[in-house]
Amino acid sequence: PSHDTPQRGPVRRADHNHTLTISLEEAYRGLTKNMRVTLQRICRECVTKCGSCGGRGQVQHQMGPFAMAQPCGACQSQGTPNKGCAGCNFKKNKIESLNLELKIPKGVESGNVLTAHGLGEQARSDAEQAGDLHFHIQVEDHPLFMRQGPDLIYSIKISFEDSVNGKVISVPHFDGSFDVDTKQWAIVTGK
C-alpha cells in the first residue's frame, strides 16, 4: 500500500511589528490614523512556473511503498520563480505604497495589538502566504492623570482643615472640567 505525504499549508512569511505611541487623551477618545505602508512584492509579470516541480516548490520521490517530498533544487523551493523583466527593472521585485486607515478604538491600553493582515513580509511565490503587520500600542503617561484599567485617577492635595470643613475642587477632564464638593465625603460616626 502506498502512503501519501500529508499536505502542508502554504509557507507563511514573517510578521512585521511597529510600536505606535499615542496620548492618553487619544486613547480616551479613540482615533483614526492614516499611515503609508511600503510593501516589497515580487514582480508578477516575470513569474515562470518551474518545469521540475510544476510550480509546487517540492518534488516527490517514490521509495518503495513510500512517497517522500523534498524541496525542489531547480527553483530553490519557490515553485514559481521570477527571472526579472523591464517592468521591474530586472530587480524581480516591485515597491508598492498603500494608504492604511488604522482605527484605534476608545479605551485602548498599552500592550494592545492591532493587526493589519497580509501587510507584513510579502510572499515570494504562490506557495507562500504574506505575514501580518502588528501595531503595538503604547499610551504615553499624562501629567495630571494616572490610569487604572478603564478609570482615570486624579490626585490633589488639600489641607486638613479643608478635608474637615469641605472644599469645592475643580477636576479637569477630557470632556471638560467639573466641580466636586468634599463636604459630600464627610465621615459619619455612630454614638
CSV table of C-alpha atoms in Angstrom, one decimal:
chain,number,residue,atom,x,y,z
A,1,PRO,CA,0.0,0.0,0.0
A,2,SER,CA,1.1,3.5,-0.8
A,3,HIS,CA,1.3,6.2,1.8
A,4,ASP,CA,0.8,9.8,0.7
A,5,THR,CA,2.8,12.6,2.2
A,6,PRO,CA,0.5,14.8,4.2
A,7,GLN,CA,-0.2,18.1,2.5
A,8,ARG,CA,1.2,21.2,4.4
A,9,GLY,CA,-0.3,24.6,4.2
A,10,PRO,CA,1.5,27.5,2.5
A,11,VAL,CA,4.7,28.8,4.0
A,12,ARG,CA,3.9,31.9,6.0
A,13,ARG,CA,6.3,34.8,5.7
A,14,ALA,CA,7.5,36.9,8.7
A,15,ASP,CA,5.3,39.3,10.5
A,16,HIS,CA,6.4,42.9,10.9
A,17,ASN,CA,6.0,44.8,14.2
A,18,HIS,CA,5.6,48.6,14.7
A,19,THR,CA,5.2,50.5,18.0
A,20,LEU,CA,2.6,53.2,17.8
A,21,THR,CA,2.7,55.8,20.6
A,22,ILE,CA,-0.5,57.8,21.4
A,23,SER,CA,-1.5,60.2,24.1
A,24,LEU,CA,-3.9,59.3,27.0
A,25,GLU,CA,-6.5,61.7,25.5
A,26,GLU,CA,-6.3,59.9,22.1
A,27,ALA,CA,-6.7,56.5,24.0
A,28,TYR,CA,-9.7,58.0,25.8
A,29,ARG,CA,-11.4,59.3,22.6
A,30,GLY,CA,-10.2,56.7,20.1
A,31,LEU,CA,-8.8,57.9,16.8
A,32,THR,CA,-8.1,57.1,13.1
A,33,LYS,CA,-4.5,57.3,11.9
A,34,ASN,CA,-3.7,57.5,8.2
A,35,MET,CA,-0.5,55.6,7.6
A,36,ARG,CA,1.6,54.9,4.5
A,37,VAL,CA,2.8,51.3,4.3
A,38,THR,CA,5.5,50.3,1.8
A,39,LEU,CA,5.5,46.7,0.5
A,40,GLN,CA,8.1,44.9,-1.5
A,41,ARG,CA,6.2,42.4,-3.7
A,42,ILE,CA,7.5,40.0,-6.3
A,43,CYS,CA,7.0,41.1,-9.9
A,44,ARG,CA,4.1,39.1,-11.3
A,45,GLU,CA,5.0,40.0,-14.9
A,46,CYS,CA,8.1,37.8,-15.0
A,47,VAL,CA,6.9,34.8,-12.9
A,48,THR,CA,7.6,31.4,-14.5
A,49,LYS,CA,6.4,28.0,-13.4
A,50,CYS,CA,9.3,25.6,-12.6
A,51,GLY,CA,9.4,22.7,-15.0
A,52,SER,CA,10.9,20.4,-12.4
A,53,CYS,CA,8.2,20.6,-9.8
A,54,GLY,CA,5.3,22.1,-11.8
A,55,GLY,CA,5.2,25.1,-9.5
A,56,ARG,CA,4.8,23.2,-6.3
A,57,GLY,CA,8.2,24.0,-4.8
A,58,GLN,CA,8.8,20.4,-4.0
A,59,VAL,CA,9.4,17.1,-5.8
A,60,GLN,CA,8.1,13.7,-4.8
A,61,HIS,CA,10.4,10.6,-4.8
A,62,GLN,CA,8.9,7.2,-4.7
A,63,MET,CA,10.8,4.8,-2.4
A,64,GLY,CA,9.1,1.5,-2.5
A,65,PRO,CA,5.7,1.9,-0.9
A,66,PHE,CA,6.5,5.4,0.4
A,67,ALA,CA,6.4,8.7,-1.3
A,68,MET,CA,8.8,11.4,0.0
A,69,ALA,CA,8.6,15.1,-0.7
A,70,GLN,CA,11.8,17.1,-1.0
A,71,PRO,CA,12.5,20.7,-1.7
A,72,CYS,CA,12.9,21.4,-5.4
A,73,GLY,CA,16.6,22.3,-6.1
A,74,ALA,CA,15.8,23.7,-9.6
A,75,CYS,CA,13.8,26.6,-8.2
A,76,GLN,CA,15.1,26.6,-4.6
A,77,SER,CA,11.6,25.6,-3.4
A,78,GLN,CA,10.0,28.7,-4.9
A,79,GLY,CA,7.8,26.8,-7.4
A,80,THR,CA,7.2,29.9,-9.5
A,81,PRO,CA,10.5,31.9,-9.6
A,82,ASN,CA,10.7,35.1,-11.5
A,83,LYS,CA,13.6,35.9,-13.8
A,84,GLY,CA,13.4,39.7,-14.0
A,85,CYS,CA,12.0,41.9,-16.7
A,86,ALA,CA,11.9,45.5,-17.9
A,87,GLY,CA,8.7,46.1,-15.8
A,88,CYS,CA,10.6,45.6,-12.6
A,89,ASN,CA,13.9,46.9,-13.9
A,90,PHE,CA,15.2,43.4,-13.6
A,91,LYS,CA,15.1,43.5,-9.8
A,92,LYS,CA,12.4,40.8,-9.6
A,93,ASN,CA,10.5,42.9,-7.1
A,94,LYS,CA,8.3,46.0,-7.1
A,95,ILE,CA,7.8,48.5,-4.4
A,96,GLU,CA,4.2,49.3,-3.7
A,97,SER,CA,2.9,52.0,-1.3
A,98,LEU,CA,-0.5,51.7,0.4
A,99,ASN,CA,-2.5,54.2,2.4
A,100,LEU,CA,-3.7,52.4,5.5
A,101,GLU,CA,-6.5,53.8,7.7
A,102,LEU,CA,-5.9,52.4,11.2
A,103,LYS,CA,-8.9,52.7,13.5
A,104,ILE,CA,-7.8,52.8,17.2
A,105,PRO,CA,-10.8,52.1,19.4
A,106,LYS,CA,-11.7,54.1,22.6
A,107,GLY,CA,-10.2,52.8,25.8
A,108,VAL,CA,-7.2,51.1,24.1
A,109,GLU,CA,-4.4,50.3,26.5
A,110,SER,CA,-0.6,50.0,26.4
A,111,GLY,CA,0.2,46.5,25.2
A,112,ASN,CA,-2.9,46.1,23.0
A,113,VAL,CA,-2.1,45.0,19.4
A,114,LEU,CA,-3.9,45.9,16.2
A,115,THR,CA,-3.2,43.7,13.2
A,116,ALA,CA,-3.2,44.5,9.5
A,117,HIS,CA,-3.4,41.1,7.9
A,118,GLY,CA,-1.2,40.4,4.9
A,119,LEU,CA,0.9,43.6,5.2
A,120,GLY,CA,4.0,42.0,6.7
A,121,GLU,CA,6.7,40.3,4.7
A,122,GLN,CA,5.3,39.6,1.2
A,123,ALA,CA,5.0,36.1,-0.3
A,124,ARG,CA,7.8,35.2,-2.7
A,125,SER,CA,5.8,32.6,-4.6
A,126,ASP,CA,2.3,31.3,-5.0
A,127,ALA,CA,3.2,28.6,-2.4
A,128,GLU,CA,3.7,31.2,0.3
A,129,GLN,CA,1.4,33.5,2.3
A,130,ALA,CA,2.2,37.1,3.3
A,131,GLY,CA,2.9,37.8,7.0
A,132,ASP,CA,0.9,40.3,9.1
A,133,LEU,CA,1.7,43.9,10.3
A,134,HIS,CA,1.2,44.3,14.0
A,135,PHE,CA,0.8,47.7,15.6
A,136,HIS,CA,1.8,47.6,19.3
A,137,ILE,CA,0.0,50.4,21.2
A,138,GLN,CA,2.0,52.4,23.7
A,139,VAL,CA,-0.1,55.1,25.7
A,140,GLU,CA,2.0,58.0,27.0
A,141,ASP,CA,2.0,59.0,30.6
A,142,HIS,CA,-0.2,62.0,31.4
A,143,PRO,CA,0.9,64.9,33.7
A,144,LEU,CA,-2.4,65.0,35.5
A,145,PHE,CA,-4.0,61.6,35.4
A,146,MET,CA,-3.0,58.1,36.3
A,147,ARG,CA,-4.8,55.3,34.5
A,148,GLN,CA,-6.1,52.2,36.3
A,149,GLY,CA,-7.9,50.0,33.7
A,150,PRO,CA,-10.8,52.0,32.4
A,151,ASP,CA,-10.6,54.6,35.2
A,152,LEU,CA,-8.7,57.9,35.3
A,153,ILE,CA,-7.3,58.8,38.7
A,154,TYR,CA,-6.7,62.5,39.5
A,155,SER,CA,-4.8,63.3,42.7
A,156,ILE,CA,-4.7,66.6,44.5
A,157,LYS,CA,-3.5,67.6,48.0
A,158,ILE,CA,-5.9,69.5,50.3
A,159,SER,CA,-5.3,70.8,53.8
A,160,PHE,CA,-6.6,69.0,56.9
A,161,GLU,CA,-9.0,72.0,57.5
A,162,ASP,CA,-10.4,71.7,54.0
A,163,SER,CA,-10.8,68.0,54.4
A,164,VAL,CA,-12.9,68.5,57.6
A,165,ASN,CA,-14.8,71.6,56.5
A,166,GLY,CA,-15.2,70.7,52.9
A,167,LYS,CA,-13.9,72.4,49.8
A,168,VAL,CA,-15.0,72.7,46.2
A,169,ILE,CA,-12.4,71.3,43.9
A,170,SER,CA,-12.3,71.8,40.1
A,171,VAL,CA,-11.4,68.4,38.5
A,172,PRO,CA,-10.0,68.6,34.9
A,173,HIS,CA,-11.3,66.1,32.4
A,174,PHE,CA,-11.0,65.4,28.7
A,175,ASP,CA,-14.7,66.2,28.3
A,176,GLY,CA,-14.5,69.4,30.3
A,177,SER,CA,-13.7,70.1,34.0
A,178,PHE,CA,-16.3,69.5,36.7
A,179,ASP,CA,-16.6,70.5,40.4
A,180,VAL,CA,-16.5,68.2,43.4
A,181,ASP,CA,-17.5,69.3,46.8
A,182,THR,CA,-15.6,67.4,49.5
A,183,LYS,CA,-18.4,68.1,52.1
A,184,GLN,CA,-20.2,65.2,50.4
A,185,TRP,CA,-17.4,62.9,51.7
A,186,ALA,CA,-17.9,63.8,55.4
A,187,ILE,CA,-17.4,60.8,57.6
A,188,VAL,CA,-20.4,60.0,59.7
A,189,THR,CA,-19.7,58.2,63.0
A,190,GLY,CA,-22.1,56.5,65.3
A,191,LYS,CA,-22.5,57.2,69.0
